[in-house]
Amino acid sequence: MRQDLIVILDLGSTQNTVIAREIREHGVYSEIYPHDITAQEIQALENVKGIILNGGENRIVDGQAVEIREELYDLGYPMISVDYPQSKCGKRFDKLPSGDELKTFLFEECKAQANWNMKNFIEDQVELIRRQVGDRKVLLALSGGVDSSVVAALLIKAIGKQLVCVHVNHGLMRKNESESVVKVFRDELHANLIYVDAVERFLGKLENVSDPEKKRKIIGAEFIRVFEEEAGKLEGIDFLGQGTIYPDIIESGTKTAKMVKSHHNVGGLPEDLKFELVEPLKQLFKDEVRACGVELGLPHDMVYRQPFPGPGLGVRCLGAITRDRLEAVRESDAILREEFAKEGLDRTVWQYFTVVPDFKSVGMKNNARVFEYMVIIRAVNTIDAMTASVEKLDWAVLERVTNRILAEVENVNRVCYDMSPKPPATIEFE
Ligand code: XMP
């Protein structure tokens, strides 16, 4: 690592990531560590320039105040503390330091250099990946989501054809999504890409299954099976690439914070796969992952995609999945995305999609009675997906999307807009 490092010690703060990101925004790399890290462990880190003792509301755990090891005060690094009254270090802040106070600490006291940027990060990672992998091979499940795409691009840069990507099309992808994975990775980046058409297999397993949890479980389990089968056909693979990012590590719980949430993904692979992991993004926040993707030359659409659930359109084709309704979800979603992009809403609205319930309603087409499906539009904003509010969509946009869906999507005679915030609704319907 060529980059200077500021170590943030978690002493029960809920603001660890806030301060970590702020430091990185000043161009200095930062990482969060548990409060009970030893002096030896800190000395083993490269280029440490300073330490922040970050206290806060979770400072008392099981009736006991958490404290750092005394030996850390003797290391001689510049140190400040935030909301940590027991601290013996010189400069103490009651709350997060202001931008200027932080800059004084970083650049005057720690003498850190602002050398954290994506170019350096990529250079470092390419070198580290080559060192880890040598002339061996890495396998990667490439869903086409932001994280797996950026990992793939980074690994291709580092080890080229020693990376084997497997893309499983489970039939629940959005319109043109699998095609674009093949185009970008096989045709443009010349990746070693195995494309698995598992559409019939997944839809077969899902036939007549209406319980949302059962659907999710089937999709997850089937994905693992398909991936394992493909892996079994390959020889000489020692590593598994994964798009783990920093929030995945932090949100799975620090010593003082409870677990925030656990979302399991289609990419979640079983632990008994005997591979060593390659996780080059594990220190990056989501916006940094995107910046890394842009720096690596990935298309804007791929890097700035809205979140998409692992089980894909499967949880938006409500109840037991049928092909006609799945097509209606896919086509209406494509129309919504196209119209949002025209208005620039794709850059401002956090998540937007369509769902199709499994019942019909009466309508009129060409002067005749029809009995057809409805499309529900959902568009929400949120910071952390734990709560969400409904986007106040412009009437004209809603009308245009509605008219296009009614004219272009088969088997649909009605369009509704979901006005429910989370809670009590969730963002997805299943
Ligand atoms: P809910 O529906 O719980 O969704 O309000 C919150 C956010 O999580 C996404 N989501 C998932 N993401 N795997 C994922 O990677 C999943 O199984 C999954 N289920 C929901 C959802 O799209 C929303 O952004």
PDB file of N, CA, C and O in Angstrom, residues 73 132 150 155 193 230 313 328 344 396 399 416:
ATOM      1  N   TYR A  73      -1.382   4.376  23.572  1.00  0.00           N
ATOM      2  CA  TYR A  73      -0.973   5.771  23.803  1.00  0.00           C
ATOM      3  C   TYR A  73       0.544   5.945  23.650  1.00  0.00           C
ATOM      4  O   TYR A  73       1.036   7.034  23.425  1.00  0.00           O
ATOM      5  N   GLN A 132      -0.966 -12.215  -5.044  1.00  0.00           N
ATOM      6  CA  GLN A 132      -1.768 -13.272  -4.411  1.00  0.00           C
ATOM      7  C   GLN A 132      -1.995 -14.455  -5.352  1.00  0.00           C
ATOM      8  O   GLN A 132      -1.885 -15.603  -4.948  1.00  0.00           O
ATOM      9  N   VAL A 150     -17.398  -4.545 -11.348  1.00  0.00           N
ATOM     10  CA  VAL A 150     -16.161  -3.803 -11.074  1.00  0.00           C
ATOM     11  C   VAL A 150     -15.043  -4.776 -10.666  1.00  0.00           C
ATOM     12  O   VAL A 150     -13.906  -4.632 -11.111  1.00  0.00           O
ATOM     13  N   LEU A 155     -10.030  -7.504 -11.996  1.00  0.00           N
ATOM     14  CA  LEU A 155      -9.305  -8.772 -12.127  1.00  0.00           C
ATOM     15  C   LEU A 155      -8.818  -8.982 -13.563  1.00  0.00           C
ATOM     16  O   LEU A 155      -7.738  -9.508 -13.785  1.00  0.00           O
ATOM     17  N   LEU A 193     -15.266 -15.696 -20.468  1.00  0.00           N
ATOM     18  CA  LEU A 193     -16.611 -15.672 -19.886  1.00  0.00           C
ATOM     19  C   LEU A 193     -17.430 -16.894 -20.290  1.00  0.00           C
ATOM     20  O   LEU A 193     -17.576 -17.191 -21.468  1.00  0.00           O
ATOM     21  N   GLU A 230     -20.876 -25.678 -12.972  1.00  0.00           N
ATOM     22  CA  GLU A 230     -19.940 -25.044 -13.907  1.00  0.00           C
ATOM     23  C   GLU A 230     -18.518 -25.102 -13.355  1.00  0.00           C
ATOM     24  O   GLU A 230     -17.573 -25.389 -14.078  1.00  0.00           O
ATOM     25  N   LEU A 313     -36.274 -10.204 -11.132  1.00  0.00           N
ATOM     26  CA  LEU A 313     -37.685  -9.937 -11.415  1.00  0.00           C
ATOM     27  C   LEU A 313     -38.589 -10.995 -10.786  1.00  0.00           C
ATOM     28  O   LEU A 313     -39.805 -10.826 -10.742  1.00  0.00           O
ATOM     29  N   ALA A 328     -44.422  -9.245 -18.920  1.00  0.00           N
ATOM     30  CA  ALA A 328     -45.060  -7.946 -18.645  1.00  0.00           C
ATOM     31  C   ALA A 328     -44.218  -7.126 -17.658  1.00  0.00           C
ATOM     32  O   ALA A 328     -44.075  -5.911 -17.806  1.00  0.00           O
ATOM     33  N   GLY A 344     -33.988  12.432 -16.737  1.00  0.00           N
ATOM     34  CA  GLY A 344     -32.883  12.586 -15.786  1.00  0.00           C
ATOM     35  C   GLY A 344     -33.227  12.033 -14.405  1.00  0.00           C
ATOM     36  O   GLY A 344     -32.471  12.183 -13.449  1.00  0.00           O
ATOM     37  N   ALA A 396     -47.214  14.388 -15.564  1.00  0.00           N
ATOM     38  CA  ALA A 396     -46.982  14.163 -16.997  1.00  0.00           C
ATOM     39  C   ALA A 396     -46.100  12.932 -17.229  1.00  0.00           C
ATOM     40  O   ALA A 396     -46.327  12.172 -18.175  1.00  0.00           O
ATOM     41  N   GLU A 399     -48.207   9.882 -16.606  1.00  0.00           N
ATOM     42  CA  GLU A 399     -49.128   9.669 -17.721  1.00  0.00           C
ATOM     43  C   GLU A 399     -48.421   9.055 -18.923  1.00  0.00           C
ATOM     44  O   GLU A 399     -48.922   8.131 -19.548  1.00  0.00           O
ATOM     45  N   CYS A 416     -51.077   1.288 -12.020  1.00  0.00           N
ATOM     46  CA  CYS A 416     -51.269   1.972 -10.739  1.00  0.00           C
ATOM     47  C   CYS A 416     -49.933   2.506 -10.226  1.00  0.00           C
ATOM     48  O   CYS A 416     -48.874   1.981 -10.584  1.00  0.00           O
TER      49      CYS A 416
END
